[in-house]
Amino acid sequence: MINIVPTTPFEGQKPGTSGLRKKVPVFAQTHYAENFIQSIFDSLEGFAGQTLVVGGDGRYYNREVIQKVIKMAAANGFGKVMVGQGGILSTPAASNVIRKYKAFGGIILSASHNPGGPNEDFGIKYNIGNGGPAPEKITNAVYARSQVIDIYKISDVEDVDLDSIGTLDIAGMAVEVIDPVADYADLMESLFDFDAIRAMIAGGTRVVVDSMGAVTGPYAREILEKRLGAPEGSVRNATPLPDFGGHHPDPNLVHAKELYDDVMSPDGPDFGAASDGDGDRNMIVGKGMFVTPSDSLAIIAANATVAPGYAKGITGIARSMPTSGAADRVAEKMGIGMYETPTGWKFFGNLLDAGMATVCGEESFGTGSDHVREKDGLWAVLFWLNILAARKQGVAEIVKEHWAEYGRNYYSRHDYEEVDSDAANGLMQHLRDSLISLPGQSFYDLTIEAADDFAYRDPIDESISENQGIRILFEGGSRVVFRLSGTGTAGATLRVYVERYEPDADKHGIDTQEALADLIAAADHFGEIKARTGRDAPSVIT
Ligand code: VG1
Ligand code: CO
């Protein structure tokens, strides 16, 4: 039986950079999740009888919402739901399942790196048939619908057993519970030289992966420990837990510090990696060398042909605007396309579908390619292992040789988390108001050449996205970018991105914060960060 439930709109169901993210108590309000799910269905056309993929990062409230999605999909006329066993699907694995089984789309339950638990964060995002995040045209429609919604449809059936693999029927719709790992692991094996990586590991290279109590544990164990022969225990914090074991599953120098310190210790592992809550981001560390995500993108692109899946070469590179220009130099040398998009993976989808870009990356520890339509943490880890195995060199050597060839982009992001929203908006508005007067102004040796508010026109569908970050470009190519996060759930998070290009190899050994000190001071001077936020220092520096 289908229940048609009367409801009234909730304020603020506006998807951000990556879906709708709110605290669990907000999502747990009567009708809240249902309203948003129905708003997604109401914004789509032509899914009758088609397949919907559902899965999440295993965080608190994951199973409850999966049951709602299944029952609502049945009531709304989907023909089938494919769901990961235990409700688990990493974001890249979900993207792969959507593509492989030609599903109509998918609903992924995750708040990524945000902490999980009864009072922490939850999230819902919709991915389209190409496996990628819904474009703004759809997310805007979902939001508009959520503001006028008056009913939702849900089948009145028992909860589905999510733990047994197999197919069952609920209210005339098929539900297939699938192995969440197998398809993804097979895809990785088809892209990378597993024999070479296995031989390298057997030869004594010590590799560790920290899954941070989040979704990549089962994937990393299957691939690294089972298929590549790394000793048991190489994958740490490998069981996905509803509260991530209290971890903040953000793979950066602050939250993955234990792993970082271990790799840096004299007899620690040779290579370490960490991933985020939903498995789409990664941190790469080698002995004596932390690889910035922007450099990781550039180095993967420059060495892409060592991996069998990319042996024919890459057609182009895309990066988000705040990501450093390191990849631009690689694209230039290779004579391939280079695209600069707003922050968020949804902006890469059209470029990947059109074959204009093969690899994409964001400074926020996200890298990926046209193998799926999401960023992919383990993919990046395997790409690095493939490069190490092929070049028979360590991470530090590879990075230093890359800088010597292309120059080094010193780069850092300073986050000011949970600042007062009015103060953050005021800071951005002040910068916006100053755009015309900024060029020509100086701060010590730095002179502003140009300043703008980044806008993007998609080359395929010609959609325009405005207000994507304030850029202050200095003479000589250094820059500072300001933008507000679109993934937080409390107050506002100000992100300040600082970059300087240094061609001279003799100057590649400077500490990053030191190399950027004058630009960091200039960011405070022009952005009035301390005065407006009341903060003396960033909460997180990456
Ligand atoms: C952040 C990152 C962005 C990333 C997004 C989603 O967005 O900066 O690069 O695509 O998170 O990633 P924002 O708006 O907070 O800066 V994830 O792994 O949280 O889904
Ligand atoms: Co993520």
Coordinates of C-alpha atoms and ligand atoms in Angstrom, one line a residue:
M1 CA 0.0 0.0 0.0
I2 CA 1.2 3.5 -0.8
N3 CA 0.8 6.2 1.9
I4 CA 0.4 9.7 0.6
V5 CA 1.5 11.8 3.6
P6 CA 0.6 15.5 3.9
T7 CA 3.6 17.6 4.8
T8 CA 4.8 21.2 5.0
P9 CA 8.1 22.7 3.8
F10 CA 11.2 23.1 6.0
E11 CA 13.4 26.1 5.5
G12 CA 16.9 25.7 4.3
Q13 CA 16.8 22.4 2.4
K14 CA 19.3 23.9 -0.1
P15 CA 22.0 21.6 -1.3
G16 CA 25.5 23.0 -0.8
T17 CA 28.9 22.1 -2.5
S18 CA 28.0 18.5 -2.2
G19 CA 24.4 17.7 -1.2
L20 CA 22.3 18.7 1.8
R21 CA 24.2 18.5 5.1
K22 CA 22.6 19.1 8.5
K23 CA 23.0 17.8 12.1
V24 CA 21.3 14.5 12.7
P25 CA 18.7 16.0 15.0
V26 CA 17.6 18.2 12.1
F27 CA 17.4 15.3 9.7
A28 CA 15.6 13.2 12.3
Q29 CA 12.6 15.6 12.6
T30 CA 9.4 14.1 11.4
H31 CA 9.1 14.4 7.6
Y32 CA 12.5 16.2 7.2
A33 CA 14.4 13.5 5.3
E34 CA 11.2 12.4 3.5
N35 CA 10.5 16.0 2.3
F36 CA 14.0 16.2 0.8
I37 CA 13.9 12.8 -0.8
Q38 CA 10.5 13.5 -2.4
S39 CA 11.8 16.9 -3.6
I40 CA 14.6 15.0 -5.4
F41 CA 12.1 12.6 -7.0
D42 CA 9.8 15.5 -7.9
S43 CA 12.6 17.2 -9.7
L44 CA 13.4 14.2 -12.0
E45 CA 11.6 12.9 -15.0
G46 CA 11.4 9.5 -16.6
F47 CA 12.5 7.2 -13.8
A48 CA 9.4 5.0 -13.8
G49 CA 10.6 1.3 -13.9
Q50 CA 14.3 2.4 -13.7
T51 CA 17.0 1.6 -11.2
L52 CA 18.0 3.8 -8.3
V53 CA 21.3 3.1 -6.5
V54 CA 21.5 3.8 -2.7
G55 CA 24.3 3.6 -0.2
G56 CA 26.2 5.6 2.3
D57 CA 29.3 6.0 4.4
G58 CA 27.9 4.0 7.3
R59 CA 27.5 7.0 9.6
Y60 CA 24.9 7.3 12.3
Y61 CA 21.4 7.4 10.8
N62 CA 22.5 5.8 7.5
R63 CA 20.4 2.7 7.9
E64 CA 17.2 4.6 8.9
V65 CA 17.4 6.9 5.9
I66 CA 18.2 4.0 3.5
Q67 CA 14.9 2.3 4.6
K68 CA 13.0 5.6 3.8
V69 CA 14.7 5.9 0.4
I70 CA 13.8 2.3 -0.5
K71 CA 10.1 2.6 0.5
M72 CA 9.8 6.0 -1.1
A73 CA 11.4 4.8 -4.4
A74 CA 8.9 2.0 -4.5
A75 CA 6.0 4.4 -3.9
N76 CA 7.2 6.8 -6.5
G77 CA 7.5 4.1 -9.2
F78 CA 11.2 3.1 -9.5
G79 CA 11.5 -0.4 -10.9
K80 CA 14.5 -1.4 -8.8
V81 CA 16.8 -0.3 -6.0
M82 CA 20.4 -1.5 -5.7
V83 CA 21.8 -1.0 -2.2
G84 CA 25.2 -1.8 -0.8
Q85 CA 25.2 -4.6 1.9
G86 CA 24.9 -3.0 5.3
G87 CA 23.9 0.2 3.6
I88 CA 27.5 0.8 2.6
L89 CA 28.8 2.3 -0.6
S90 CA 31.7 4.7 -0.8
T91 CA 31.0 7.8 -3.0
P92 CA 33.2 6.6 -5.9
A93 CA 31.9 3.0 -5.6
A94 CA 28.3 4.3 -5.8
S95 CA 29.3 6.3 -8.9
N96 CA 30.7 3.2 -10.4
V97 CA 27.6 1.1 -9.7
I98 CA 25.4 3.7 -11.2
R99 CA 27.5 3.7 -14.4
K100 CA 28.1 -0.1 -14.6
Y101 CA 24.5 -1.1 -14.2
K102 CA 23.1 1.9 -16.2
A103 CA 21.0 3.1 -13.2
F104 CA 18.8 6.2 -13.6
G105 CA 20.7 7.8 -10.7
G106 CA 21.7 7.3 -7.1
I107 CA 21.2 8.7 -3.6
I108 CA 24.4 8.8 -1.5
L109 CA 24.1 9.3 2.2
S110 CA 27.1 11.1 3.5
A111 CA 28.4 14.2 5.1
S112 CA 31.9 13.2 4.0
H113 CA 34.6 14.5 6.4
N114 CA 32.1 16.0 8.9
P115 CA 32.0 14.0 12.2
G116 CA 29.2 11.4 12.7
G117 CA 27.1 10.5 15.6
P118 CA 23.7 11.3 17.2
N119 CA 24.5 15.0 17.5
E120 CA 26.9 15.2 14.5
D121 CA 26.4 15.5 10.8
F122 CA 24.3 13.7 8.2
G123 CA 23.9 14.4 4.5
I124 CA 22.0 13.4 1.3
K125 CA 23.1 13.9 -2.2
Y126 CA 21.7 12.9 -5.6
N127 CA 23.8 11.7 -8.4
I128 CA 22.6 11.5 -12.0
G129 CA 22.9 8.7 -14.6
N130 CA 26.5 9.5 -15.5
G131 CA 27.4 8.7 -11.9
G132 CA 28.2 12.2 -11.0
P133 CA 26.8 14.8 -8.6
A134 CA 23.6 16.5 -9.8
P135 CA 24.4 19.7 -11.6
E136 CA 23.1 23.0 -10.2
K137 CA 20.1 22.9 -12.6
I138 CA 18.8 19.9 -10.6
T139 CA 19.9 21.0 -7.1
N140 CA 18.2 24.3 -7.6
A141 CA 15.0 22.6 -8.7
V142 CA 15.2 20.3 -5.6
Y143 CA 15.5 23.3 -3.4
A144 CA 12.6 25.1 -5.1
R145 CA 10.5 22.0 -4.8
S146 CA 11.3 21.6 -1.1
Q147 CA 10.0 25.1 -0.4
V148 CA 6.4 24.3 -1.7
I149 CA 6.2 20.5 -1.0
D150 CA 2.8 19.4 0.4
I151 CA 2.9 15.6 0.1
Y152 CA 5.3 12.7 -0.1
K153 CA 4.7 9.1 -1.1
I154 CA 6.0 6.1 0.9
S155 CA 5.1 2.4 0.7
D156 CA 3.8 0.9 3.9
V157 CA 6.1 -2.2 4.1
E158 CA 8.5 -3.8 6.6
D159 CA 12.1 -2.7 6.7
V160 CA 14.4 -4.4 4.2
D161 CA 17.1 -6.7 5.5
L162 CA 20.2 -4.8 4.3
D163 CA 22.7 -7.4 5.5
S164 CA 22.0 -10.4 3.3
I165 CA 23.1 -10.2 -0.4
G166 CA 20.4 -11.1 -2.8
T167 CA 17.2 -9.8 -4.4
L168 CA 13.8 -9.4 -2.9
D169 CA 10.6 -7.7 -3.7
I170 CA 8.9 -5.0 -1.8
A171 CA 5.6 -3.5 -2.9
G172 CA 6.2 -4.7 -6.4
M173 CA 9.7 -3.2 -6.7
A174 CA 13.0 -5.2 -6.7
V175 CA 15.6 -4.5 -4.1
E176 CA 19.0 -6.0 -4.8
V177 CA 21.5 -6.0 -1.9
I178 CA 24.9 -6.0 -3.5
D179 CA 28.5 -6.6 -2.4
P180 CA 29.6 -3.0 -2.0
V181 CA 33.3 -3.7 -2.7
A182 CA 33.6 -6.2 -5.6
D183 CA 32.7 -4.0 -8.6
Y184 CA 34.9 -1.2 -7.4
A185 CA 37.9 -3.5 -6.7
D186 CA 37.6 -5.0 -10.2
L187 CA 37.5 -1.5 -11.7
M188 CA 40.7 -0.6 -9.9
E189 CA 42.4 -3.8 -11.0
S190 CA 41.5 -2.9 -14.6
L191 CA 43.1 0.5 -14.4
F192 CA 46.4 -0.2 -12.5
D193 CA 49.3 -2.5 -12.8
F194 CA 48.5 -4.7 -9.8
D195 CA 51.4 -7.1 -10.7
A196 CA 54.0 -4.3 -10.4
I197 CA 52.5 -3.0 -7.2
R198 CA 52.3 -6.5 -5.7
A199 CA 56.0 -7.1 -6.6
M200 CA 57.0 -3.8 -5.0
I201 CA 55.1 -4.6 -1.8
A202 CA 56.6 -8.1 -1.8
G203 CA 60.0 -6.5 -2.3
G204 CA 59.7 -4.7 1.1
T205 CA 58.0 -1.4 0.4
R206 CA 55.8 -0.8 3.4
V207 CA 52.4 0.8 2.7
V208 CA 49.8 1.8 5.2
V209 CA 46.4 3.2 4.7
D210 CA 44.3 4.9 7.5
S211 CA 40.6 4.6 6.8
M212 CA 39.8 6.7 9.8
G213 CA 36.9 4.5 11.0
A214 CA 35.0 5.4 7.8
V215 CA 33.8 3.8 4.6
T216 CA 37.1 2.9 2.8
G217 CA 38.1 0.2 5.3
P218 CA 36.5 -2.7 3.5
Y219 CA 37.7 -1.4 0.1
A220 CA 41.2 -0.9 1.2
R221 CA 41.4 -4.3 2.9
E222 CA 40.2 -6.1 -0.2
I223 CA 42.5 -4.2 -2.6
L224 CA 45.6 -3.7 -0.5
E225 CA 45.7 -6.6 1.8
K226 CA 43.9 -9.3 -0.3
R227 CA 44.7 -8.4 -3.9
L228 CA 48.0 -6.7 -3.5
G229 CA 49.5 -8.8 -0.7
A230 CA 50.2 -6.1 1.9
P231 CA 50.4 -7.6 5.4
E232 CA 47.3 -7.7 7.5
G233 CA 47.0 -4.6 9.5
S234 CA 48.3 -2.4 6.7
V235 CA 44.8 -0.8 6.7
R236 CA 44.2 0.9 10.0
N237 CA 40.9 1.9 11.5
A238 CA 39.4 -0.4 8.9
T239 CA 35.9 -0.9 10.3
P240 CA 33.3 1.6 9.3
L241 CA 31.7 2.9 12.5
P242 CA 28.6 5.1 13.0
D243 CA 30.7 7.7 14.8
F244 CA 34.0 6.9 13.0
G245 CA 35.4 5.8 16.3
G246 CA 35.3 9.4 17.4
H247 CA 37.6 10.4 14.5
H248 CA 37.1 13.4 12.3
P249 CA 37.5 11.6 9.0
D250 CA 39.2 14.4 7.2
P251 CA 42.5 13.3 5.6
N252 CA 44.8 16.2 6.3
L253 CA 47.8 17.0 8.5
V254 CA 45.6 17.8 11.4
H255 CA 43.2 14.9 11.5
A256 CA 45.5 12.2 10.1
K257 CA 48.4 13.3 12.1
E258 CA 49.1 9.9 13.7
L259 CA 49.6 8.4 10.2
Y260 CA 51.8 11.3 9.1
D261 CA 54.0 11.1 12.2
D262 CA 54.4 7.4 11.7
V263 CA 55.5 7.7 8.1
M264 CA 57.9 10.5 9.0
S265 CA 59.5 8.4 11.8
P266 CA 62.9 6.9 10.9
D267 CA 61.7 3.3 10.8
G268 CA 58.1 4.0 9.9
P269 CA 56.4 2.9 6.6
D270 CA 57.6 4.1 3.2
F271 CA 54.2 5.3 2.0
G272 CA 51.0 6.3 3.8
A273 CA 47.6 7.4 2.8
A274 CA 44.4 8.4 4.5
S275 CA 40.9 8.8 3.2
D276 CA 37.8 10.7 4.3
G277 CA 34.3 9.7 5.5
D278 CA 32.9 8.7 2.2
G279 CA 36.1 7.6 0.5
D280 CA 36.3 10.3 -2.2
R281 CA 39.3 12.1 -0.9
N282 CA 42.9 11.2 0.0
M283 CA 46.1 12.3 1.6
I284 CA 49.4 11.0 0.3
V285 CA 52.6 11.0 2.4
G286 CA 56.0 9.5 1.6
K287 CA 59.0 9.3 3.8
G288 CA 60.1 12.9 4.4
M289 CA 57.5 14.3 2.0
F290 CA 53.9 15.3 2.4
V291 CA 52.4 15.7 -1.1
T292 CA 50.0 18.7 -1.4
P293 CA 46.8 17.7 -3.2
S294 CA 47.5 20.2 -6.0
D295 CA 51.0 18.7 -6.6
S296 CA 49.4 15.2 -6.5
L297 CA 47.1 16.1 -9.3
A298 CA 50.0 17.5 -11.4
I299 CA 52.3 14.5 -10.7
I300 CA 49.5 12.0 -11.5
A301 CA 48.9 13.8 -14.7
A302 CA 52.5 14.0 -15.7
N303 CA 53.1 10.3 -15.0
A304 CA 49.6 9.0 -16.1
T305 CA 50.8 6.7 -18.9
V306 CA 52.6 4.4 -16.4
A307 CA 49.1 3.1 -15.5
P308 CA 47.6 0.6 -18.0
G309 CA 44.2 2.3 -17.9
Y310 CA 45.8 5.6 -19.0
A311 CA 48.6 4.2 -21.3
K312 CA 47.1 6.0 -24.3
G313 CA 47.6 9.4 -22.6
I314 CA 45.2 11.9 -21.1
T315 CA 43.1 14.4 -23.1
G316 CA 43.0 17.2 -20.6
I317 CA 43.2 18.2 -17.0
A318 CA 40.6 20.1 -14.9
R319 CA 41.1 21.7 -11.5
S320 CA 39.0 23.8 -9.2
M321 CA 39.8 27.4 -9.2
P322 CA 41.4 27.5 -5.7
T323 CA 43.7 24.5 -6.6
S324 CA 47.2 25.6 -7.4
G325 CA 48.4 26.1 -10.9
A326 CA 50.9 23.2 -10.7
A327 CA 48.8 21.0 -13.1
D328 CA 48.6 23.9 -15.6
R329 CA 52.3 23.6 -16.3
V330 CA 51.9 19.9 -16.9
A331 CA 49.0 20.5 -19.3
E332 CA 51.0 23.2 -21.1
K333 CA 54.0 21.0 -21.6
M334 CA 51.9 18.1 -22.8
G335 CA 49.9 20.3 -25.1
I336 CA 46.6 19.2 -23.7
G337 CA 43.5 21.2 -22.5
M338 CA 43.4 22.8 -19.0
Y339 CA 40.1 23.8 -17.4
E340 CA 39.5 25.9 -14.3
T341 CA 36.1 25.3 -12.6
P342 CA 34.3 26.3 -9.4
T343 CA 34.8 24.3 -6.3
G344 CA 32.8 21.0 -6.2
W345 CA 33.0 17.8 -8.3
K346 CA 29.7 18.5 -10.1
F347 CA 31.5 21.0 -12.3
F348 CA 33.8 18.3 -13.8
G349 CA 31.0 16.1 -15.0
N350 CA 30.4 17.7 -18.4
L351 CA 34.1 18.0 -19.1
L352 CA 34.6 14.3 -18.4
D353 CA 31.5 13.2 -20.3
A354 CA 32.7 15.2 -23.3
G355 CA 36.1 13.6 -23.2
M356 CA 37.7 17.1 -22.7
A357 CA 39.4 16.2 -19.4
T358 CA 40.7 12.8 -18.2
V359 CA 42.0 13.7 -14.8
C360 CA 40.6 16.3 -12.3
G361 CA 41.5 17.5 -8.9
E362 CA 40.8 19.8 -6.1
E363 CA 43.1 21.3 -3.5
S364 CA 40.9 19.7 -0.8
F365 CA 42.6 16.3 -1.2
G366 CA 40.3 15.2 -4.0
T367 CA 41.6 13.6 -7.2
G368 CA 39.9 11.5 -9.8
S369 CA 39.4 10.7 -13.5
D370 CA 36.9 9.6 -16.1
H371 CA 36.7 6.1 -14.6
V372 CA 33.8 7.3 -12.5
R373 CA 32.2 10.8 -12.1
E374 CA 33.3 11.4 -8.5
K375 CA 36.6 12.1 -6.9
D376 CA 38.2 8.9 -5.7
G377 CA 40.5 8.5 -2.7
L378 CA 41.7 4.9 -3.2
W379 CA 42.1 5.5 -6.9
A380 CA 44.7 8.2 -6.1
V381 CA 46.5 5.9 -3.6
L382 CA 46.7 3.2 -6.3
F383 CA 47.9 5.7 -8.9
W384 CA 50.7 6.7 -6.6
L385 CA 51.6 3.1 -5.9
N386 CA 51.6 2.4 -9.6
I387 CA 53.9 5.4 -10.2
L388 CA 56.3 4.3 -7.4
A389 CA 56.4 0.8 -8.8
A390 CA 57.0 1.9 -12.3
R391 CA 59.6 4.6 -11.5
K392 CA 61.3 2.6 -8.8
Q393 CA 61.7 5.7 -6.8
G394 CA 60.3 7.0 -3.5
V395 CA 57.7 9.8 -3.1
A396 CA 60.2 12.5 -2.1
E397 CA 62.4 11.9 -5.1
I398 CA 59.5 11.9 -7.5
V399 CA 58.1 15.2 -6.0
K400 CA 61.5 16.9 -6.0
E401 CA 62.2 15.9 -9.6
H402 CA 58.8 17.2 -10.6
W403 CA 59.5 20.6 -9.0
A404 CA 62.9 20.8 -10.7
E405 CA 61.2 20.2 -14.0
Y406 CA 58.1 22.4 -13.7
G407 CA 58.9 24.7 -10.8
R408 CA 57.2 24.6 -7.4
N409 CA 53.8 26.1 -6.5
Y410 CA 54.1 26.8 -2.7
Y411 CA 50.5 26.4 -1.6
S412 CA 48.5 26.5 1.6
R413 CA 44.8 26.7 2.7
H414 CA 43.9 28.4 5.9
D415 CA 40.4 27.6 7.3
Y416 CA 38.6 29.6 9.9
E417 CA 35.9 27.3 11.1
E418 CA 32.6 28.1 12.7
V419 CA 33.0 31.8 12.6
D420 CA 30.0 34.1 13.0
S421 CA 28.0 34.0 9.7
D422 CA 27.4 37.7 9.6
A423 CA 31.1 38.4 10.1
A424 CA 32.0 36.0 7.4
N425 CA 29.5 37.4 4.9
G426 CA 30.6 40.9 5.9
L427 CA 34.2 40.1 5.1
M428 CA 33.3 38.7 1.7
Q429 CA 31.0 41.7 0.9
H430 CA 33.8 44.1 1.9
L431 CA 36.2 42.3 -0.5
R432 CA 33.5 42.4 -3.2
D433 CA 33.0 46.1 -2.7
S434 CA 36.8 46.7 -2.9
L435 CA 37.3 44.8 -6.2
I436 CA 37.4 47.9 -8.4
S437 CA 39.9 49.7 -6.1
L438 CA 42.2 46.8 -5.3
P439 CA 44.3 46.7 -8.5
G440 CA 47.4 48.9 -8.1
Q441 CA 47.3 48.7 -4.3
S442 CA 50.5 47.4 -2.6
F443 CA 51.4 45.7 0.7
Y444 CA 55.1 45.8 1.2
D445 CA 56.6 44.2 -1.9
L446 CA 53.3 42.8 -3.2
T447 CA 51.3 44.8 -5.7
I448 CA 47.9 43.7 -6.8
E449 CA 47.6 43.2 -10.6
A450 CA 43.9 42.2 -10.7
A451 CA 41.0 41.1 -8.5
D452 CA 37.7 39.5 -9.3
D453 CA 34.9 37.4 -8.1
F454 CA 35.3 34.1 -10.0
A455 CA 32.5 33.1 -12.4
Y456 CA 32.4 30.1 -14.6
R457 CA 30.7 29.4 -17.9
D458 CA 30.4 25.6 -18.6
P459 CA 31.8 25.1 -22.1
I460 CA 29.3 22.3 -22.8
D461 CA 25.9 23.4 -21.5
E462 CA 26.9 27.1 -21.2
S463 CA 25.4 27.4 -17.7
I464 CA 26.9 30.2 -15.6
S465 CA 27.9 30.0 -12.0
E466 CA 28.8 33.2 -10.3
N467 CA 30.3 34.3 -6.9
Q468 CA 32.6 31.3 -6.7
G469 CA 35.4 33.0 -4.8
I470 CA 37.3 36.3 -4.6
R471 CA 40.7 36.2 -6.3
I472 CA 43.4 38.7 -5.6
L473 CA 46.2 38.3 -8.2
F474 CA 49.5 39.8 -7.5
E475 CA 52.2 40.9 -10.0
G476 CA 54.5 38.0 -10.6
G477 CA 51.8 35.3 -10.4
S478 CA 51.1 34.9 -6.7
R479 CA 47.6 34.9 -5.5
V480 CA 45.2 34.8 -2.5
V481 CA 41.6 33.4 -2.8
F482 CA 38.8 33.9 -0.4
R483 CA 35.6 31.8 -0.3
L484 CA 33.0 30.5 2.1
S485 CA 32.6 26.8 2.5
G486 CA 29.4 25.2 1.2
T487 CA 29.6 22.0 3.3
G488 CA 29.6 23.2 6.9
T489 CA 26.7 22.8 9.3
A490 CA 27.5 25.3 12.0
G491 CA 28.3 29.1 11.5
A492 CA 30.4 29.8 8.5
T493 CA 33.8 28.5 7.4
L494 CA 36.1 31.0 5.7
R495 CA 38.7 29.4 3.4
V496 CA 41.8 31.4 2.4
Y497 CA 43.9 29.9 -0.3
V498 CA 47.5 31.2 -0.7
E499 CA 49.8 30.4 -3.6
R500 CA 53.2 31.4 -4.9
Y501 CA 55.1 30.0 -7.9
E502 CA 58.8 29.5 -7.6
P503 CA 60.6 28.4 -10.7
D504 CA 64.1 28.4 -9.1
A505 CA 65.0 24.9 -7.9
D506 CA 67.5 26.3 -5.4
K507 CA 64.5 27.9 -3.6
H508 CA 62.4 24.7 -3.4
G509 CA 63.4 23.7 0.1
I510 CA 61.7 26.4 2.1
D511 CA 59.0 25.7 4.7
T512 CA 55.6 26.4 3.1
Q513 CA 54.2 28.8 5.7
E514 CA 57.5 30.7 5.6
A515 CA 57.5 30.8 1.8
L516 CA 54.0 32.3 1.9
A517 CA 54.4 34.5 5.0
D518 CA 54.1 37.8 3.1
L519 CA 51.0 36.6 1.2
I520 CA 49.4 35.4 4.4
A521 CA 49.9 38.8 5.9
A522 CA 48.6 40.5 2.7
A523 CA 45.5 38.3 2.9
D524 CA 44.8 39.6 6.4
H525 CA 45.5 43.1 5.4
F526 CA 43.1 43.2 2.4
G527 CA 40.6 40.8 3.9
E528 CA 40.6 42.2 7.4
I529 CA 40.4 38.6 8.7
K530 CA 41.5 39.1 12.3
A531 CA 39.4 42.3 12.8
R532 CA 36.3 40.9 11.2
T533 CA 36.3 37.3 12.6
G534 CA 38.0 38.0 15.9
R535 CA 40.4 35.1 15.2
D536 CA 44.1 35.3 15.7
A537 CA 44.9 32.2 13.7
P538 CA 43.2 29.7 11.4
S539 CA 41.6 26.6 12.9
V540 CA 43.1 24.3 10.3
I541 CA 46.1 24.9 8.1
T542 CA 46.7 22.4 5.2
Ligands
VG1_1 C1 34.7 21.1 0.3 C2 36.0 21.2 -0.5 C3 35.6 20.9 -2.0 C4 34.9 19.5 -2.0 C5 33.7 19.5 -1.1 C6 33.0 18.2 -1.1 O1 33.8 22.1 -0.1 O2 36.6 22.5 -0.4 O3 36.8 20.9 -2.8 O4 34.5 19.3 -3.4 O5 34.2 19.8 0.2 O6 33.9 17.2 -0.7 P1 33.6 23.5 0.7 O7 32.4 24.2 0.0 O8 33.4 23.2 2.1 O9 34.9 24.3 0.5 V1 33.5 16.0 0.3 O10 34.7 14.8 0.3 O11 33.2 16.8 1.7 O12 32.0 15.4 -0.4
CO2 CO 34.2 13.1 0.8

